Amino acid sequence: MLDELLHRVRGHSPRLLETDRSFPEAAVLVPITRSDEPEVVLTLRASGLSTHGGEVAFPGGRRDPEDRDLIHTALREAEEEIGLPPGLVEVIGPLSSVVSRHGIQVTPYVGLVPDYVEYQANDDEIASVFSVPLDFFRDDPREVTHRIDYLGQSWYVPSYRYGEYKIWGLTAIMLVELVNLLYDAGIALHQPPAHYIALN
């Protein structure tokens, strides 16, 4: 499975962001454990944060002027937020950039991490660190679908429930791209699912 992940992410051509606007940049790390059944590492952001407080997210944040590139941003933020040493991460490649509702262009980078890391959450930013088997998302076990209209296009974004955690929004969009890439899951983001009910 990890060999397939390496092959597919390295051969992936991320979707280009088609807009004539320029946005401030950010990056997140999508950490995948090196294990027979790979898991994706996620965070629950502290509830008091000004943006995305109380939401599930990948470790990451805004690009600093000193950052060499966005990979450096993702690794620096992962170390600051969850105590993940950059030297333990094998960055494989990017997924497609997305724009947050706060007008930030976010680029995700998939990276392999050991499955024995003891994460140290930065209490000022992160309430908890947890992991979910990648296979969990394969059959698209969504609770609900959120329709988001942005840049002239409708997105039908799944919301997943894993234990006490709700995984939705940009994080879900990134996970769908990864799961489609790895498993050929065919989860559509631009067409409503068969059970979608439009509420007017």
PDB file of C-alpha atoms in Angstrom:
ATOM      1  CA  MET A   1       0.000   0.000   0.000  1.00  0.00           C
ATOM      2  CA  LEU A   2       2.800   2.472   0.832  1.00  0.00           C
ATOM      3  CA  ASP A   3       4.578   1.689  -2.436  1.00  0.00           C
ATOM      4  CA  GLU A   4       1.339   2.428  -4.281  1.00  0.00           C
ATOM      5  CA  LEU A   5       0.924   5.668  -2.320  1.00  0.00           C
ATOM      6  CA  LEU A   6       4.460   6.765  -3.237  1.00  0.00           C
ATOM      7  CA  HIS A   7       3.945   5.895  -6.880  1.00  0.00           C
ATOM      8  CA  ARG A   8       0.586   7.610  -7.227  1.00  0.00           C
ATOM      9  CA  VAL A   9       1.357  10.812  -5.313  1.00  0.00           C
ATOM     10  CA  ARG A  10       4.694  11.281  -7.093  1.00  0.00           C
ATOM     11  CA  GLY A  11       2.979  10.804 -10.461  1.00  0.00           C
ATOM     12  CA  HIS A  12       0.051  13.075  -9.567  1.00  0.00           C
ATOM     13  CA  SER A  13      -0.576  16.383 -11.342  1.00  0.00           C
ATOM     14  CA  PRO A  14      -2.377  18.600  -8.815  1.00  0.00           C
ATOM     15  CA  ARG A  15      -5.291  20.658 -10.076  1.00  0.00           C
ATOM     16  CA  LEU A  16      -4.277  24.230 -10.860  1.00  0.00           C
ATOM     17  CA  LEU A  17      -6.144  27.009  -9.113  1.00  0.00           C
ATOM     18  CA  GLU A  18      -7.917  28.960 -11.831  1.00  0.00           C
ATOM     19  CA  THR A  19      -8.379  32.524 -10.626  1.00  0.00           C
ATOM     20  CA  ASP A  20      -7.069  35.936 -11.531  1.00  0.00           C
ATOM     21  CA  ARG A  21      -6.694  36.861  -7.869  1.00  0.00           C
ATOM     22  CA  SER A  22      -3.618  36.394  -5.756  1.00  0.00           C
ATOM     23  CA  PHE A  23      -4.060  35.062  -2.237  1.00  0.00           C
ATOM     24  CA  PRO A  24      -1.792  34.893   0.820  1.00  0.00           C
ATOM     25  CA  GLU A  25      -0.145  31.464   0.949  1.00  0.00           C
ATOM     26  CA  ALA A  26      -0.256  28.694   3.511  1.00  0.00           C
ATOM     27  CA  ALA A  27       0.696  25.028   3.565  1.00  0.00           C
ATOM     28  CA  VAL A  28      -0.349  21.959   5.513  1.00  0.00           C
ATOM     29  CA  LEU A  29       1.292  18.598   6.010  1.00  0.00           C
ATOM     30  CA  VAL A  30      -0.792  15.473   5.316  1.00  0.00           C
ATOM     31  CA  PRO A  31       1.105  12.959   7.486  1.00  0.00           C
ATOM     32  CA  ILE A  32       0.630   9.292   6.570  1.00  0.00           C
ATOM     33  CA  THR A  33       2.033   6.613   8.878  1.00  0.00           C
ATOM     34  CA  ARG A  34       4.514   4.036   7.583  1.00  0.00           C
ATOM     35  CA  SER A  35       2.502   0.952   8.478  1.00  0.00           C
ATOM     36  CA  ASP A  36       0.766  -2.013   6.879  1.00  0.00           C
ATOM     37  CA  GLU A  37      -2.518  -0.158   7.318  1.00  0.00           C
ATOM     38  CA  PRO A  38      -1.554   3.510   6.857  1.00  0.00           C
ATOM     39  CA  GLU A  39      -3.265   6.132   8.964  1.00  0.00           C
ATOM     40  CA  VAL A  40      -3.568   9.868   8.402  1.00  0.00           C
ATOM     41  CA  VAL A  41      -2.613  12.146  11.303  1.00  0.00           C
ATOM     42  CA  LEU A  42      -5.000  15.013  12.076  1.00  0.00           C
ATOM     43  CA  THR A  43      -5.390  17.707  14.700  1.00  0.00           C
ATOM     44  CA  LEU A  44      -8.291  19.266  16.540  1.00  0.00           C
ATOM     45  CA  ARG A  45      -7.598  22.987  16.661  1.00  0.00           C
ATOM     46  CA  ALA A  46      -8.021  24.793  19.961  1.00  0.00           C
ATOM     47  CA  SER A  47     -11.472  26.318  20.321  1.00  0.00           C
ATOM     48  CA  GLY A  48     -10.174  29.811  21.150  1.00  0.00           C
ATOM     49  CA  LEU A  49      -8.330  30.377  17.856  1.00  0.00           C
ATOM     50  CA  SER A  50      -9.482  33.257  15.656  1.00  0.00           C
ATOM     51  CA  THR A  51      -9.696  31.085  12.521  1.00  0.00           C
ATOM     52  CA  HIS A  52     -10.943  27.494  12.269  1.00  0.00           C
ATOM     53  CA  GLY A  53     -11.127  27.161  16.070  1.00  0.00           C
ATOM     54  CA  GLY A  54     -12.538  23.819  17.221  1.00  0.00           C
ATOM     55  CA  GLU A  55     -12.180  22.313  13.734  1.00  0.00           C
ATOM     56  CA  VAL A  56     -10.282  19.247  12.554  1.00  0.00           C
ATOM     57  CA  ALA A  57      -7.316  20.173  10.359  1.00  0.00           C
ATOM     58  CA  PHE A  58      -3.951  19.031   9.138  1.00  0.00           C
ATOM     59  CA  PRO A  59      -0.957  20.638  10.857  1.00  0.00           C
ATOM     60  CA  GLY A  60       0.059  23.758   8.978  1.00  0.00           C
ATOM     61  CA  GLY A  61      -0.325  27.483   8.647  1.00  0.00           C
ATOM     62  CA  ARG A  62       0.627  30.719   6.913  1.00  0.00           C
ATOM     63  CA  ARG A  63       3.895  31.053   5.028  1.00  0.00           C
ATOM     64  CA  ASP A  64       6.477  33.186   6.828  1.00  0.00           C
ATOM     65  CA  PRO A  65       8.765  35.503   4.835  1.00  0.00           C
ATOM     66  CA  GLU A  66      11.732  33.426   6.046  1.00  0.00           C
ATOM     67  CA  ASP A  67      10.324  30.139   4.700  1.00  0.00           C
ATOM     68  CA  ARG A  68      12.338  28.859   1.721  1.00  0.00           C
ATOM     69  CA  ASP A  69       9.237  27.354   0.148  1.00  0.00           C
ATOM     70  CA  LEU A  70       5.839  25.970   1.075  1.00  0.00           C
ATOM     71  CA  ILE A  71       7.279  22.570   2.009  1.00  0.00           C
ATOM     72  CA  HIS A  72       9.368  24.395   4.621  1.00  0.00           C
ATOM     73  CA  THR A  73       6.184  26.119   5.828  1.00  0.00           C
ATOM     74  CA  ALA A  74       4.348  22.803   6.244  1.00  0.00           C
ATOM     75  CA  LEU A  75       7.252  21.153   8.095  1.00  0.00           C
ATOM     76  CA  ARG A  76       7.888  24.173  10.334  1.00  0.00           C
ATOM     77  CA  GLU A  77       4.240  24.436  11.297  1.00  0.00           C
ATOM     78  CA  ALA A  78       3.954  20.683  11.957  1.00  0.00           C
ATOM     79  CA  GLU A  79       6.900  20.912  14.337  1.00  0.00           C
ATOM     80  CA  GLU A  80       5.439  23.969  16.083  1.00  0.00           C
ATOM     81  CA  GLU A  81       1.923  22.549  16.378  1.00  0.00           C
ATOM     82  CA  ILE A  82       2.414  18.848  17.122  1.00  0.00           C
ATOM     83  CA  GLY A  83       6.151  18.434  17.844  1.00  0.00           C
ATOM     84  CA  LEU A  84       6.865  16.469  14.652  1.00  0.00           C
ATOM     85  CA  PRO A  85      10.602  16.758  13.840  1.00  0.00           C
ATOM     86  CA  PRO A  86      11.072  17.636  10.133  1.00  0.00           C
ATOM     87  CA  GLY A  87      13.780  14.976   9.876  1.00  0.00           C
ATOM     88  CA  LEU A  88      11.182  12.261  10.462  1.00  0.00           C
ATOM     89  CA  VAL A  89       9.070  13.322   7.465  1.00  0.00           C
ATOM     90  CA  GLU A  90       9.588  12.032   3.928  1.00  0.00           C
ATOM     91  CA  VAL A  91       7.727  14.559   1.778  1.00  0.00           C
ATOM     92  CA  ILE A  92       6.257  12.765  -1.251  1.00  0.00           C
ATOM     93  CA  GLY A  93       4.503  15.550  -3.129  1.00  0.00           C
ATOM     94  CA  PRO A  94       1.675  18.091  -3.224  1.00  0.00           C
ATOM     95  CA  LEU A  95      -2.062  17.769  -3.642  1.00  0.00           C
ATOM     96  CA  SER A  96      -4.170  20.488  -5.260  1.00  0.00           C
ATOM     97  CA  SER A  97      -4.230  23.946  -3.676  1.00  0.00           C
ATOM     98  CA  VAL A  98      -7.525  25.190  -2.271  1.00  0.00           C
ATOM     99  CA  VAL A  99      -8.684  28.577  -0.991  1.00  0.00           C
ATOM    100  CA  SER A 100     -10.072  28.833   2.527  1.00  0.00           C
ATOM    101  CA  ARG A 101     -13.125  30.880   3.395  1.00  0.00           C
ATOM    102  CA  HIS A 102     -10.688  33.410   4.890  1.00  0.00           C
ATOM    103  CA  GLY A 103      -9.060  33.969   1.491  1.00  0.00           C
ATOM    104  CA  ILE A 104      -5.883  31.936   2.072  1.00  0.00           C
ATOM    105  CA  GLN A 105      -4.469  29.677  -0.644  1.00  0.00           C
ATOM    106  CA  VAL A 106      -3.546  26.415   1.071  1.00  0.00           C
ATOM    107  CA  THR A 107      -1.265  23.798  -0.499  1.00  0.00           C
ATOM    108  CA  PRO A 108      -1.223  20.314   1.097  1.00  0.00           C
ATOM    109  CA  TYR A 109       1.945  18.187   1.042  1.00  0.00           C
ATOM    110  CA  VAL A 110       1.709  14.444   1.614  1.00  0.00           C
ATOM    111  CA  GLY A 111       4.485  13.075   3.810  1.00  0.00           C
ATOM    112  CA  LEU A 112       5.317   9.694   5.307  1.00  0.00           C
ATOM    113  CA  VAL A 113       5.989   9.587   9.049  1.00  0.00           C
ATOM    114  CA  PRO A 114       6.944   6.743  11.403  1.00  0.00           C
ATOM    115  CA  ASP A 115       4.035   5.117  13.208  1.00  0.00           C
ATOM    116  CA  TYR A 116       5.746   5.404  16.601  1.00  0.00           C
ATOM    117  CA  VAL A 117       5.881   9.218  16.931  1.00  0.00           C
ATOM    118  CA  GLU A 118       4.668  10.613  20.249  1.00  0.00           C
ATOM    119  CA  TYR A 119       3.083  13.885  19.251  1.00  0.00           C
ATOM    120  CA  GLN A 120       3.285  16.875  21.576  1.00  0.00           C
ATOM    121  CA  ALA A 121       0.348  19.190  20.956  1.00  0.00           C
ATOM    122  CA  ASN A 122       1.023  22.908  21.325  1.00  0.00           C
ATOM    123  CA  ASP A 123      -1.723  23.742  23.813  1.00  0.00           C
ATOM    124  CA  ASP A 124      -2.090  27.295  22.488  1.00  0.00           C
ATOM    125  CA  GLU A 125      -3.104  26.004  19.065  1.00  0.00           C
ATOM    126  CA  ILE A 126      -3.973  22.302  19.224  1.00  0.00           C
ATOM    127  CA  ALA A 127      -6.507  20.576  21.486  1.00  0.00           C
ATOM    128  CA  SER A 128      -5.596  17.036  20.395  1.00  0.00           C
ATOM    129  CA  VAL A 129      -3.737  14.939  17.826  1.00  0.00           C
ATOM    130  CA  PHE A 130      -5.361  11.770  16.476  1.00  0.00           C
ATOM    131  CA  SER A 131      -5.123   9.421  13.515  1.00  0.00           C
ATOM    132  CA  VAL A 132      -7.657   7.765  11.231  1.00  0.00           C
ATOM    133  CA  PRO A 133      -7.061   4.721   8.997  1.00  0.00           C
ATOM    134  CA  LEU A 134      -6.923   5.922   5.402  1.00  0.00           C
ATOM    135  CA  ASP A 135      -9.131   2.973   4.528  1.00  0.00           C
ATOM    136  CA  PHE A 136     -11.929   4.548   6.618  1.00  0.00           C
ATOM    137  CA  PHE A 137     -12.564   7.124   3.889  1.00  0.00           C
ATOM    138  CA  ARG A 138     -12.439   4.659   1.009  1.00  0.00           C
ATOM    139  CA  ASP A 139     -16.178   3.927   0.900  1.00  0.00           C
ATOM    140  CA  ASP A 140     -17.124   7.556   1.578  1.00  0.00           C
ATOM    141  CA  PRO A 141     -18.954   7.046   4.917  1.00  0.00           C
ATOM    142  CA  ARG A 142     -20.197  10.652   4.998  1.00  0.00           C
ATOM    143  CA  GLU A 143     -22.778  11.825   7.521  1.00  0.00           C
ATOM    144  CA  VAL A 144     -23.908  14.812   5.485  1.00  0.00           C
ATOM    145  CA  THR A 145     -22.905  16.799   2.398  1.00  0.00           C
ATOM    146  CA  HIS A 146     -22.217  20.535   2.473  1.00  0.00           C
ATOM    147  CA  ARG A 147     -22.720  22.504  -0.738  1.00  0.00           C
ATOM    148  CA  ILE A 148     -20.193  25.298  -1.153  1.00  0.00           C
ATOM    149  CA  ASP A 149     -20.440  27.729  -4.074  1.00  0.00           C
ATOM    150  CA  TYR A 150     -17.079  29.296  -4.820  1.00  0.00           C
ATOM    151  CA  LEU A 151     -15.250  30.727  -7.848  1.00  0.00           C
ATOM    152  CA  GLY A 152     -18.283  30.024 -10.017  1.00  0.00           C
ATOM    153  CA  GLN A 153     -18.438  26.343  -9.115  1.00  0.00           C
ATOM    154  CA  SER A 154     -20.487  24.218  -6.705  1.00  0.00           C
ATOM    155  CA  TRP A 155     -18.615  21.838  -4.405  1.00  0.00           C
ATOM    156  CA  TYR A 156     -20.424  18.991  -2.637  1.00  0.00           C
ATOM    157  CA  VAL A 157     -18.159  18.409   0.333  1.00  0.00           C
ATOM    158  CA  PRO A 158     -18.585  15.367   2.586  1.00  0.00           C
ATOM    159  CA  SER A 159     -18.618  15.611   6.348  1.00  0.00           C
ATOM    160  CA  TYR A 160     -17.270  12.523   8.115  1.00  0.00           C
ATOM    161  CA  ARG A 161     -17.648  11.436  11.714  1.00  0.00           C
ATOM    162  CA  TYR A 162     -14.804   9.474  13.297  1.00  0.00           C
ATOM    163  CA  GLY A 163     -15.384   8.888  16.995  1.00  0.00           C
ATOM    164  CA  GLU A 164     -15.806  12.311  18.589  1.00  0.00           C
ATOM    165  CA  TYR A 165     -14.325  14.115  15.581  1.00  0.00           C
ATOM    166  CA  LYS A 166     -16.118  15.815  12.697  1.00  0.00           C
ATOM    167  CA  ILE A 167     -13.970  15.982   9.554  1.00  0.00           C
ATOM    168  CA  TRP A 168     -15.256  18.429   6.957  1.00  0.00           C
ATOM    169  CA  GLY A 169     -14.443  21.529   4.913  1.00  0.00           C
ATOM    170  CA  LEU A 170     -10.997  21.950   3.364  1.00  0.00           C
ATOM    171  CA  THR A 171      -9.676  18.955   5.281  1.00  0.00           C
ATOM    172  CA  ALA A 172     -12.350  16.712   3.751  1.00  0.00           C
ATOM    173  CA  ILE A 173     -11.637  18.104   0.260  1.00  0.00           C
ATOM    174  CA  MET A 174      -7.949  17.219   0.660  1.00  0.00           C
ATOM    175  CA  LEU A 175      -8.775  13.754   1.984  1.00  0.00           C
ATOM    176  CA  VAL A 176     -11.131  13.056  -0.923  1.00  0.00           C
ATOM    177  CA  GLU A 177      -8.396  13.928  -3.418  1.00  0.00           C
ATOM    178  CA  LEU A 178      -5.945  11.640  -1.602  1.00  0.00           C
ATOM    179  CA  VAL A 179      -8.403   8.732  -1.303  1.00  0.00           C
ATOM    180  CA  ASN A 180      -9.445   9.068  -4.955  1.00  0.00           C
ATOM    181  CA  LEU A 181      -5.788   9.069  -5.944  1.00  0.00           C
ATOM    182  CA  LEU A 182      -4.846   6.062  -3.824  1.00  0.00           C
ATOM    183  CA  TYR A 183      -7.932   3.843  -4.079  1.00  0.00           C
ATOM    184  CA  ASP A 184      -9.626   5.037  -7.299  1.00  0.00           C
ATOM    185  CA  ALA A 185     -12.565   5.737  -4.990  1.00  0.00           C
ATOM    186  CA  GLY A 186     -14.366   7.988  -7.462  1.00  0.00           C
ATOM    187  CA  ILE A 187     -15.779  10.341  -4.813  1.00  0.00           C
ATOM    188  CA  ALA A 188     -17.161  13.322  -6.730  1.00  0.00           C
ATOM    189  CA  LEU A 189     -16.859  16.838  -5.347  1.00  0.00           C
ATOM    190  CA  HIS A 190     -18.624  18.682  -8.170  1.00  0.00           C
ATOM    191  CA  GLN A 191     -21.748  16.523  -8.469  1.00  0.00           C
ATOM    192  CA  PRO A 192     -24.184  15.906  -5.631  1.00  0.00           C
ATOM    193  CA  PRO A 193     -24.271  12.364  -4.242  1.00  0.00           C
ATOM    194  CA  ALA A 194     -27.319  10.236  -5.043  1.00  0.00           C
ATOM    195  CA  HIS A 195     -28.852  10.848  -1.611  1.00  0.00           C
ATOM    196  CA  TYR A 196     -28.264  14.626  -1.637  1.00  0.00           C
ATOM    197  CA  ILE A 197     -31.312  16.709  -0.722  1.00  0.00           C
ATOM    198  CA  ALA A 198     -31.253  20.379  -1.676  1.00  0.00           C
ATOM    199  CA  LEU A 199     -32.764  22.582   1.041  1.00  0.00           C
ATOM    200  CA  ASN A 200     -34.055  25.900  -0.255  1.00  0.00           C
TER     201      ASN A 200
END
